[in-house]
Amino acid sequence: MKLGIYYIAFFILFVTVFAKAEHEILDKSFDEITSEALKFKAYSDTLYKYIYRDVDIAESCVLAADQILQSDTPLPDSTILNYKYSRIFHELNMRENLKAYETIIECETELDFENIPFELTAKFNYIKAFTLMIFDDLEAAQKAYLENIKLGKELNDKNIVLINLYSLGQLYSDENDFEEAINCFTEIIENEKPNIISSATIAQTYSELGETYTKLEENEKALKYFDLALEIAEKEKLDVLKSDFLMLKGKIYLTQGKIKEAEKIYATLNKMHSGAYDQNNIVNTQQFLCLLYMKKKMYKDALFTLDTIMKQTHPDDVDLQITNNLNAIEIHEELGNYKKALEYSSANAKLEEQKAADIKRQKTEFLKVKYKSEERERENEILSFKIREGKIKEKFLFVVSAASCLLLFILFIAFNQKARYNKKLKEEVAKRTEKLNLSNTELKEFNKILSHDLKEPVRSIVGFSQLASKTSDPKKIKDQLSFITKSALQLNDLIDNSIRYRYLDYLNTNCTGPSDLSKIIDKVILEGEKKYTDKEILVNKENLVTLSLNPNLIGNLFKSIIDNSIKFNSNKKIILDVSYKNINQTHNIEISDNGIGIPKEYHEEVFNRFARLNNREKYPGSGLGLSIAKKLVEKINGTISIADSNIKKGTTVLIEIPINPS
């Protein structure tokens, strides 16, 4: 692949897409009161600015920042990740590709933290895909680019779409899938908008289109796009890009035999020896001059220029050495120096072998790092499962113990009341019998949970755990862990709602206070948005007032009903209508939704404990939601009913509470 020549363009593109404020270079020492955190931030910002401008400054910043990291100085997660993000660029620039990949893997766990900005996560997703492309893992890189583009479009984030489209286009072009490459680059151009896509990015995209058409041998189209790129580079004074664009345009003229036009390109390049990117301009100028001499058959002049280039070529730049040797072979063959040409050919063969060996070595090391990373992920998944399993067991034992204590407590109260209220035995017997019958009914239902509902997810957890332990297939293990997680969440929901239902017996309804219905609804909706992140919840409020009722009770009541409205709703956009009326000294509250609706014959049954009308796989739940709501309303002598319901259109729940409940 030609990835090496894209490093500078890659960095300029990414800096302009994810732009941030530049800091001035540290021009004096820190004073004694400067904190380590401020020093770290300064080193990180300076590294970001000088990665491709001054390698020595960048390397000194890396050493200083790493030393602060090793000292365990408290630093925000996002600050550390921003630094490591810049360090990855530095490592790529230094051709330490494997080290860059290891840094990316190291950062993946930290990116899962809740306080990490989405923009930073998007950066790392992109740079990981780019690094995979460097290691020739093209299938994984392409998949990552496409996923990032899809996510960016869903979130309407042009920056994410842009950077991934650009590199995906490079990948397609290098793999000779020119049609797809042109589609990617064209999409970037078509979405050109101020403050979204920088001038440098547009210029580079035009250049990529030019190079793609050059490969297709459609030179006139290529020249058109190089001219557009040069027009932007000239206007915005992008000298480092202008030099590269001129080289690419000049090579087409040489291919076409247009010597005069090529000489004009050289003259322009020769005038550009100034500015921060002077060395890049000089190298481009010398290389183009050599090619120009060769085209004009001025081989001695070409050889002299090539010798100058070779002296300036860094020993580690194998690709440039190979290019130089190929030019030297052609020149010496034209001059009849076949012995010299053979020497360069032999040297080139050794360089090709060295390059292949380096690629193989890096590929092997890359696969080792990738394998270790996947092993760590599997170990983390197993550990997470064991932790969740332990918590489930603890919660299960707690519920059993709580139920036993509750039963003992009820029996104790019954015995104590019998002793204290012996004089009113006849009146109390009936009440006590009714209460015990109710408790027995509820206990039977709880026994039903213990014997069936709770055992069902436990059996699933045990069964799939045994299956997971008997297979080494990662996909099967992943599927089985998914079933285990689902069963654990089902068990957790059953336990939480059972505890919540039993808690209602002890809710103090005498405690009254101002209950602002509008604020309570807002709080419940906020909780719903956090719980159901895949749904958009809209609420219309009408005539909501402040009532003198227990705010905790009202909050739990609304939570039970609204949670049901969201859960049993197949729409992505949940629409709720909440209204209040005072009718005949009764609080009338109506809550309507756009859910799946309830058949008329089940309007009363839905308020029974553990009543389920729908498949658990499609609509998970404990079957206690509306029964909790009913019990809450009855605590204050109110009633709850289904006022209206239409299948696939929604349901209206009516709550009626006496203004002066006895």
XYZ file of C-alpha atoms in Angstrom:
662
model
C 0.000 0.000 0.000
C 1.048 3.650 -0.396
C 0.111 4.571 3.190
C 3.513 6.027 3.972
C 3.009 9.074 1.738
C -0.328 9.869 3.402
C 0.903 10.425 6.953
C 1.293 14.209 6.633
C -1.923 14.642 4.635
C -3.692 12.346 7.098
C -2.697 14.492 10.057
C -3.633 17.790 8.371
C -7.024 16.355 7.447
C -7.749 15.084 10.959
C -6.598 18.266 12.666
C -8.929 20.327 10.464
C -11.856 17.979 11.047
C -11.494 17.711 14.819
C -10.154 21.253 15.238
C -9.110 22.586 18.627
C -7.346 25.664 19.967
C -3.585 25.703 19.470
C -1.272 26.666 22.305
C 1.975 28.520 21.867
C 5.183 26.513 22.216
C 6.574 26.487 25.755
C 9.060 29.345 25.517
C 10.199 29.361 29.145
C 10.521 26.999 32.090
C 7.636 26.306 34.445
C 7.784 28.099 37.760
C 7.802 26.322 41.112
C 4.051 26.589 41.696
C 3.035 25.100 38.342
C 1.135 21.875 39.068
C 1.973 18.577 37.396
C -1.519 18.521 35.869
C -0.946 21.906 34.147
C 2.480 20.770 32.923
C 0.926 17.601 31.500
C -1.740 19.621 29.668
C 0.930 21.950 28.223
C 3.076 19.020 27.037
C 0.011 17.353 25.476
C -1.039 20.527 23.597
C 2.515 21.177 22.386
C 2.860 17.581 21.167
C -0.415 17.939 19.229
C 0.864 21.064 17.486
C 4.381 19.899 16.632
C 3.921 16.227 15.663
C 4.602 16.940 11.989
C 6.526 20.181 12.414
C 9.408 19.313 14.715
C 10.086 15.684 15.658
C 12.536 16.632 18.415
C 10.020 18.900 20.188
C 7.332 16.226 19.838
C 9.591 13.496 21.248
C 10.637 15.658 24.233
C 6.955 16.314 25.016
C 6.210 12.572 24.920
C 9.067 11.795 27.333
C 8.013 14.541 29.769
C 4.290 13.631 29.653
C 4.986 9.895 30.079
C 7.100 10.679 33.140
C 4.147 12.549 34.720
C 1.825 9.632 33.878
C 4.180 7.174 35.580
C 4.207 9.327 38.729
C 0.470 8.546 39.232
C -0.477 12.239 39.210
C -4.317 12.513 39.340
C -5.510 13.526 35.856
C -8.965 13.529 34.175
C -9.592 10.497 31.938
C -10.368 12.699 28.919
C -7.084 14.627 29.374
C -5.065 11.388 29.410
C -6.906 10.048 26.358
C -6.378 13.289 24.408
C -2.645 13.009 25.118
C -2.505 9.335 24.100
C -4.434 10.197 20.947
C -1.696 12.695 19.983
C 0.995 10.195 20.988
C -0.487 7.641 18.561
C -0.001 10.173 15.732
C 3.594 10.708 16.853
C 4.220 6.944 16.885
C 2.724 6.593 13.393
C 4.863 9.474 12.149
C 7.949 7.752 13.565
C 6.854 4.554 11.715
C 6.356 2.838 15.094
C 3.104 1.326 13.832
C 2.997 -1.607 16.245
C 3.595 0.689 19.209
C 0.725 2.899 17.997
C -1.602 -0.109 17.805
C -0.621 -1.190 21.334
C -1.464 2.308 22.594
C -4.880 2.110 20.904
C -5.611 -1.263 22.555
C -4.461 0.167 25.898
C -6.981 3.021 25.561
C -10.020 0.911 24.614
C -10.964 0.077 28.223
C -10.734 3.742 29.259
C -13.040 4.746 26.392
C -15.883 2.822 28.071
C -15.960 5.285 30.985
C -19.177 7.349 31.166
C -17.447 10.751 31.300
C -15.579 10.327 27.997
C -16.921 12.675 25.259
C -18.390 10.914 22.236
C -16.147 12.958 19.911
C -13.031 11.459 21.539
C -14.390 7.926 21.199
C -15.089 8.624 17.504
C -11.467 9.736 17.019
C -10.122 6.510 18.479
C -12.530 4.369 16.430
C -11.231 6.061 13.307
C -7.534 5.892 14.123
C -7.871 2.206 15.018
C -9.375 1.539 11.583
C -6.543 3.527 9.964
C -3.932 1.510 11.871
C -5.603 -1.752 10.826
C -5.258 -0.522 7.234
C -1.521 0.055 7.793
C -1.180 -3.566 8.915
C -3.036 -4.677 5.776
C -6.025 -5.953 7.766
C -8.186 -4.444 5.060
C -11.388 -6.351 5.787
C -11.436 -5.213 9.422
C -10.466 -1.651 8.430
C -13.198 -1.436 5.776
C -15.801 -2.784 8.211
C -14.759 -0.243 10.860
C -14.902 2.672 8.373
C -18.387 1.686 7.188
C -19.668 1.304 10.771
C -18.246 4.720 11.699
C -19.845 6.323 8.619
C -23.223 4.742 9.458
C -22.993 5.947 13.066
C -21.981 9.449 11.959
C -24.982 9.681 9.622
C -27.356 8.431 12.334
C -26.053 11.103 14.708
C -25.895 13.700 11.908
C -22.197 14.222 12.699
C -20.545 15.363 9.455
C -17.050 15.225 10.975
C -17.217 11.475 11.645
C -18.639 10.796 8.178
C -15.999 12.963 6.475
C -12.835 11.481 7.978
C -13.976 7.893 7.512
C -15.153 8.490 3.930
C -11.758 9.978 3.082
C -9.719 7.018 4.352
C -12.211 4.484 2.986
C -11.744 6.113 -0.409
C -7.955 5.717 -0.039
C -8.418 2.041 0.815
C -10.629 1.433 -2.238
C -8.195 3.310 -4.479
C -5.176 1.312 -3.263
C -7.134 -1.914 -3.850
C -7.982 -0.736 -7.407
C -11.702 -0.501 -6.631
C -11.762 2.858 -8.384
C -15.539 3.186 -8.746
C -16.075 2.933 -4.968
C -13.137 5.256 -4.314
C -14.617 7.906 -6.621
C -18.008 7.527 -4.892
C -16.413 8.179 -1.477
C -14.477 11.252 -2.583
C -17.430 12.624 -4.561
C -19.711 12.314 -1.514
C -17.262 14.480 0.463
C -17.279 17.147 -2.274
C -21.084 17.083 -2.581
C -21.472 17.706 1.153
C -19.137 20.703 1.106
C -20.445 23.264 3.606
C -18.773 26.220 5.413
C -17.431 25.459 8.899
C -17.936 21.704 8.326
C -15.281 20.756 5.751
C -12.009 22.696 5.755
C -10.306 24.049 2.654
C -7.348 21.689 3.194
C -9.699 18.715 3.279
C -11.445 19.747 0.058
C -8.089 20.284 -1.646
C -6.852 16.836 -0.606
C -10.102 15.237 -1.748
C -9.727 16.810 -5.203
C -6.161 15.500 -5.265
C -7.320 11.972 -4.351
C -9.835 12.124 -7.214
C -7.008 13.241 -9.505
C -4.799 10.324 -8.454
C -7.655 7.847 -8.907
C -8.330 9.085 -12.452
C -4.564 8.952 -13.128
C -4.629 5.233 -12.288
C -7.575 4.861 -14.681
C -5.419 6.681 -17.316
C -8.107 9.367 -17.652
C -5.511 12.140 -17.599
C -7.735 15.061 -18.549
C -10.095 14.385 -15.646
C -7.086 13.957 -13.382
C -5.645 17.332 -14.462
C -9.020 18.981 -13.837
C -9.086 17.815 -10.209
C -5.406 18.650 -9.610
C -6.121 22.183 -10.883
C -9.028 22.498 -8.437
C -6.774 21.289 -5.609
C -4.021 23.739 -6.592
C -6.503 26.609 -6.786
C -7.492 26.037 -3.141
C -3.868 25.462 -2.022
C -2.799 28.735 -3.664
C -5.702 30.707 -2.164
C -5.268 29.292 1.367
C -1.413 29.262 1.212
C -1.229 25.489 1.837
C 2.369 25.181 0.625
C 3.021 21.609 1.807
C -0.037 20.424 -0.113
C 0.646 22.666 -3.089
C 4.069 21.054 -3.546
C 2.554 17.556 -3.598
C -0.236 18.605 -5.995
C 2.281 20.158 -8.399
C 4.335 16.930 -8.388
C 1.286 14.833 -9.263
C 0.203 17.218 -12.018
C 3.754 17.406 -13.392
C 4.022 13.614 -13.630
C 0.945 13.568 -15.895
C 2.584 16.143 -18.187
C 5.701 13.977 -18.334
C 3.567 10.944 -19.203
C 1.901 12.969 -21.977
C 5.265 14.228 -23.222
C 4.318 17.879 -22.535
C 7.824 19.034 -21.652
C 7.122 22.787 -21.624
C 4.241 22.400 -19.205
C 6.396 20.117 -17.029
C 9.192 22.732 -17.020
C 6.682 25.321 -15.758
C 5.769 22.963 -12.915
C 9.456 22.636 -12.012
C 9.916 26.423 -12.068
C 6.992 26.841 -9.671
C 8.351 24.139 -7.354
C 11.802 25.728 -7.393
C 10.377 29.031 -6.106
C 8.714 27.390 -3.105
C 11.835 26.804 -0.953
C 10.549 28.667 2.082
C 8.353 28.151 5.105
C 7.831 25.424 7.676
C 7.690 22.680 5.029
C 10.803 23.763 3.077
C 12.377 20.279 3.182
C 9.286 18.675 1.666
C 9.300 21.239 -1.157
C 13.034 20.699 -1.798
C 12.648 16.908 -2.006
C 9.673 17.226 -4.374
C 11.576 19.707 -6.544
C 14.653 17.482 -6.811
C 12.630 14.361 -7.571
C 10.640 16.131 -10.270
C 13.804 17.637 -11.788
C 15.313 14.152 -12.015
C 12.201 12.834 -13.796
C 12.238 15.875 -16.116
C 15.892 15.276 -17.069
C 15.120 11.615 -17.726
C 12.197 12.515 -19.982
C 14.440 14.977 -21.869
C 17.099 12.227 -22.137
C 19.570 14.434 -20.204
C 20.757 11.380 -18.289
C 23.987 12.794 -16.863
C 22.105 15.729 -15.355
C 19.456 13.302 -14.111
C 22.182 11.139 -12.502
C 23.738 14.162 -10.780
C 20.346 15.198 -9.372
C 19.614 11.618 -8.303
C 22.935 11.410 -6.433
C 21.932 14.551 -4.498
C 18.568 12.986 -3.628
C 20.214 9.736 -2.492
C 22.559 11.589 -0.138
C 19.578 13.276 1.503
C 17.447 10.120 1.744
C 17.081 8.792 5.294
C 18.378 5.202 5.691
C 15.046 4.129 7.188
C 13.035 5.392 4.201
C 13.097 2.105 2.276
C 10.335 3.095 -0.175
C 12.198 6.208 -1.330
C 15.450 4.231 -1.632
C 13.705 1.681 -3.876
C 12.275 4.501 -6.054
C 15.728 6.112 -6.295
C 17.336 2.791 -7.284
C 14.712 2.155 -9.987
C 15.454 5.586 -11.485
C 19.209 4.885 -11.214
C 18.794 1.543 -13.044
C 16.914 3.232 -15.898
C 19.480 6.041 -16.191
C 22.538 3.723 -16.187
C 20.912 1.430 -18.748
C 20.325 4.437 -21.024
C 23.969 5.484 -20.522
C 25.157 1.939 -21.257
C 26.530 1.453 -17.718
C 25.047 -2.030 -17.367
C 27.387 -3.045 -14.573
C 26.250 -0.078 -12.500
C 22.642 -0.807 -13.367
C 23.157 -4.383 -12.163
C 24.604 -3.109 -8.878
C 21.530 -0.959 -8.260
C 19.286 -3.854 -9.273
C 20.996 -6.105 -6.701
C 20.723 -3.394 -4.061
C 17.049 -3.026 -4.884
C 16.464 -6.752 -4.517
C 17.987 -6.627 -1.034
C 15.811 -3.641 -0.148
C 12.710 -5.467 -1.379
C 13.680 -8.485 0.753
C 14.271 -6.189 3.748
C 10.908 -4.509 3.191
C 9.105 -7.861 2.904
C 10.827 -9.141 6.058
C 9.890 -5.960 7.956
C 6.282 -6.241 6.820
C 6.162 -9.917 7.818
C 7.730 -9.181 11.207
C 5.321 -6.308 11.881
C 2.379 -8.415 10.725
C 3.395 -11.222 13.108
C 3.796 -8.825 16.028
C 0.482 -7.183 15.144
C -1.317 -10.533 15.210
C 0.252 -11.327 18.589
C -0.990 -8.041 20.055
C -4.419 -8.548 18.499
C -4.644 -12.091 19.895
C -3.619 -10.950 23.396
C -6.211 -8.170 23.225
C -8.968 -10.619 22.282
C -7.851 -12.966 25.081
C -8.110 -10.122 27.600
C -11.602 -9.280 26.344
C -12.711 -12.895 26.788
C -11.230 -13.011 30.292
C -13.020 -9.758 31.184
C -16.322 -11.153 29.917
C -15.914 -14.314 32.038
C -14.996 -12.225 35.084
C -17.998 -9.935 34.553
C -20.282 -12.945 34.318
C -18.937 -14.399 37.573
C -19.451 -11.071 39.336
C -23.024 -10.795 38.048
C -23.701 -14.416 39.034
C -22.461 -13.717 42.570
C -24.669 -10.646 42.879
C -27.706 -12.575 41.651
C -27.136 -15.264 44.287
C -26.730 -12.643 46.994
C -29.929 -10.870 45.936
C -31.833 -14.145 45.721
C -30.790 -15.143 49.253
C -31.680 -11.669 50.485
C -35.169 -11.900 48.992
C -35.761 -15.333 50.519
C -34.557 -14.090 53.903
C -36.630 -10.921 53.615
C -39.745 -12.906 52.725
C -39.196 -15.166 55.742
C -38.668 -12.205 58.057
C -41.722 -10.529 56.618
C -43.824 -13.610 57.324
C -42.516 -13.828 60.900
C -43.170 -10.125 61.361
C -46.769 -10.473 60.165
C -47.374 -13.412 62.514
C -45.850 -11.506 65.419
C -48.069 -8.484 64.750
C -51.108 -10.730 64.527
C -50.312 -12.369 67.877
C -49.564 -9.027 69.550
C -52.789 -7.491 68.286
C -54.747 -10.440 69.591
C -53.339 -9.887 73.102
C -53.786 -6.088 73.042
C -57.230 -5.963 71.535
C -58.839 -8.946 73.259
C -61.886 -6.854 74.258
C -62.689 -6.209 70.619
C -62.142 -9.803 69.615
C -65.385 -10.249 67.708
C -64.890 -7.100 65.600
C -61.214 -7.767 64.960
C -61.556 -11.460 64.095
C -63.235 -10.679 60.800
C -60.668 -8.007 59.908
C -57.759 -10.195 60.962
C -59.123 -13.161 59.016
C -59.466 -10.995 55.910
C -55.953 -9.679 56.349
C -54.495 -13.164 56.842
C -56.383 -14.424 53.804
C -54.901 -11.581 51.730
C -51.439 -12.293 53.073
C -51.862 -16.000 52.352
C -52.972 -15.219 48.808
C -49.940 -13.003 48.254
C -47.652 -15.582 49.871
C -49.007 -18.226 47.499
C -48.201 -15.924 44.587
C -44.713 -15.370 45.946
C -44.348 -19.150 46.250
C -45.349 -19.266 42.606
C -42.442 -16.910 41.812
C -40.000 -18.993 43.875
C -41.172 -22.252 42.291
C -41.491 -21.096 38.687
C -40.746 -17.494 37.639
C -37.483 -17.240 39.598
C -36.394 -20.776 38.748
C -36.870 -20.206 35.021
C -34.039 -17.632 34.596
C -31.878 -19.519 37.120
C -32.240 -22.685 35.022
C -31.323 -20.673 31.920
C -28.236 -19.226 33.622
C -27.078 -22.675 34.809
C -27.840 -24.338 31.456
C -26.090 -21.789 29.267
C -23.149 -21.596 31.703
C -22.661 -25.346 31.299
C -22.896 -25.031 27.513
C -20.380 -22.149 27.495
C -17.918 -24.207 29.542
C -18.097 -27.057 27.000
C -17.294 -25.061 23.854
C -14.336 -23.035 22.636
C -16.191 -21.381 19.779
C -16.081 -17.572 20.537
C -19.330 -16.938 18.654
C -21.217 -19.646 20.551
C -19.771 -18.423 23.847
C -20.842 -14.874 22.993
C -24.400 -16.043 22.158
C -24.624 -18.116 25.356
C -23.347 -15.198 27.463
C -26.025 -13.029 25.843
C -28.734 -15.484 26.969
C -27.195 -15.581 30.458
C -27.208 -11.763 30.672
C -30.830 -11.628 29.495
C -31.871 -14.227 32.104
C -29.991 -12.381 34.849
C -31.725 -9.103 33.955
C -35.098 -10.914 33.960
C -34.328 -12.336 37.424
C -33.225 -8.925 38.679
C -36.465 -7.325 37.389
C -38.596 -9.969 39.125
C -36.773 -9.537 42.435
C -36.836 -5.707 42.359
C -40.546 -5.514 41.536
C -41.432 -8.170 44.140
C -39.600 -6.180 46.825
C -41.219 -2.979 45.591
C -44.685 -4.558 45.716
C -44.208 -5.854 49.252
C -42.833 -2.475 50.317
C -46.179 -0.863 49.514
C -47.734 -2.444 52.633
C -45.541 -0.192 54.748
C -45.825 3.024 52.750
C -46.991 5.876 55.011
C -50.031 7.448 53.341
C -50.632 9.869 56.222
C -47.619 11.913 55.181
C -49.057 14.518 52.815
C -47.403 17.456 51.173
C -47.437 19.519 48.014
C -47.302 17.163 44.999
C -46.528 19.205 41.882
C -47.897 16.860 39.180
C -45.937 18.563 36.381
C -42.574 18.265 38.173
C -43.267 14.665 39.196
C -44.092 13.764 35.566
C -40.846 15.439 34.375
C -38.816 13.424 36.890
C -40.460 10.144 35.837
C -39.894 10.932 32.132
C -36.198 11.690 32.813
C -35.813 8.298 34.509
C -37.580 6.641 31.577
C -35.213 8.258 29.055
C -32.222 6.903 30.964
C -33.733 3.411 31.147
C -35.017 3.218 27.559
C -32.207 4.898 25.629
C -33.465 3.574 22.284
C -36.769 5.462 22.529
C -37.724 9.133 22.238
C -40.319 10.168 24.837
C -42.620 13.149 24.259
C -45.152 14.260 26.875
C -48.073 16.681 26.543
C -49.317 18.106 29.856
C -52.725 19.722 30.359
C -53.909 21.598 33.440
C -51.502 19.819 35.829
C -51.765 21.285 39.333
C -50.249 20.821 42.797
C -52.192 18.427 45.050
C -52.035 17.805 48.796
C -51.007 14.160 48.518
C -47.975 12.067 49.419
C -45.439 13.014 46.668
C -43.580 9.707 47.065
C -46.788 7.743 46.502
C -47.805 9.832 43.478
C -44.291 9.504 42.024
C -44.353 5.701 42.330
C -47.874 5.628 40.875
C -46.889 7.626 37.767
C -43.663 5.617 37.417
C -45.553 2.285 37.336
C -48.051 3.479 34.716
C -45.584 5.364 32.478
C -43.023 2.531 32.650
C -45.775 0.209 31.348
C -46.664 2.722 28.582
C -43.047 2.802 27.383
C -42.354 -0.920 27.773
C -45.452 -2.079 25.890
C -44.905 0.244 22.950
C -43.396 -0.801 19.613
C -42.916 2.809 18.444
C -39.543 4.551 18.545
C -41.302 7.791 19.519
C -43.392 7.445 22.666
C -46.188 10.048 22.963
C -47.834 10.550 26.365
C -50.767 12.832 27.232
C -51.292 13.644 30.925
C -54.286 15.742 32.052
C -56.035 16.692 35.298
C -59.670 17.576 36.113
C -61.629 18.165 39.323
C -64.946 16.307 38.889
C -67.433 16.055 41.774
C -64.789 16.603 44.474
C -62.599 13.911 42.925
C -59.121 14.233 41.408
C -59.326 12.800 37.874
C -55.946 12.120 36.244
C -55.756 10.599 32.748
C -52.551 9.166 31.230
C -52.736 8.210 27.546
C -50.097 6.578 25.324
C -49.612 5.417 21.738
C -48.700 1.844 22.722
C -49.895 -1.595 21.629
C -53.245 -1.319 23.419
C -55.138 -3.789 25.636
C -58.020 -6.006 24.437
C -61.313 -5.063 26.125
C -61.727 -8.471 27.800
C -58.462 -7.916 29.738
C -59.157 -4.399 31.038
C -59.615 -5.684 34.591
C -57.194 -8.612 34.467
C -54.188 -6.384 33.695
C -54.326 -5.041 37.265
C -53.911 -8.528 38.777
C -50.567 -9.540 40.276
C -48.182 -11.249 37.832
C -50.649 -10.841 34.965
C -48.920 -11.069 31.559
C -50.782 -10.705 28.261
C -47.753 -10.663 25.963
C -44.762 -12.825 25.088
C -41.871 -12.265 27.528
C -39.349 -12.464 24.666
C -40.935 -9.482 22.894
C -42.078 -7.478 25.917
C -40.002 -8.365 29.012
C -41.331 -7.593 32.483
C -42.408 -8.998 35.838
C -46.202 -8.609 35.466
C -46.374 -6.380 38.566
C -46.422 -2.893 37.021
C -50.145 -2.108 36.983
C -50.845 -4.170 40.121
C -48.396 -1.880 41.960
C -50.266 1.133 40.559
C -53.597 -0.345 41.703
C -52.298 -1.017 45.212
C -50.915 2.536 45.470
C -54.259 4.088 44.459
C -56.189 1.868 46.836
C -53.904 3.009 49.683
C -55.574 6.439 49.424
C -59.092 5.089 48.737
C -58.850 5.763 45.031
C -59.569 3.664 41.956
C -57.716 2.958 38.710
C -59.186 1.635 35.475
C -58.730 1.425 31.719
C -60.824 4.312 30.379
C -60.161 3.552 26.738
C -57.880 1.306 24.669
C -57.441 0.522 20.990
C -55.176 -2.188 19.645
C -51.984 -0.729 18.124
C -53.260 2.805 18.856
C -52.846 3.180 22.594
C -54.403 3.089 26.036
C -55.869 5.663 28.442
C -55.573 4.962 32.185
C -57.973 6.834 34.507
C -57.022 7.516 38.139
C -59.765 8.755 40.515
C -58.796 9.949 44.004
C -61.214 11.507 46.531
C -60.172 15.068 47.435
C -60.685 14.239 51.114
C -59.712 10.528 51.431
C -60.686 9.001 54.765
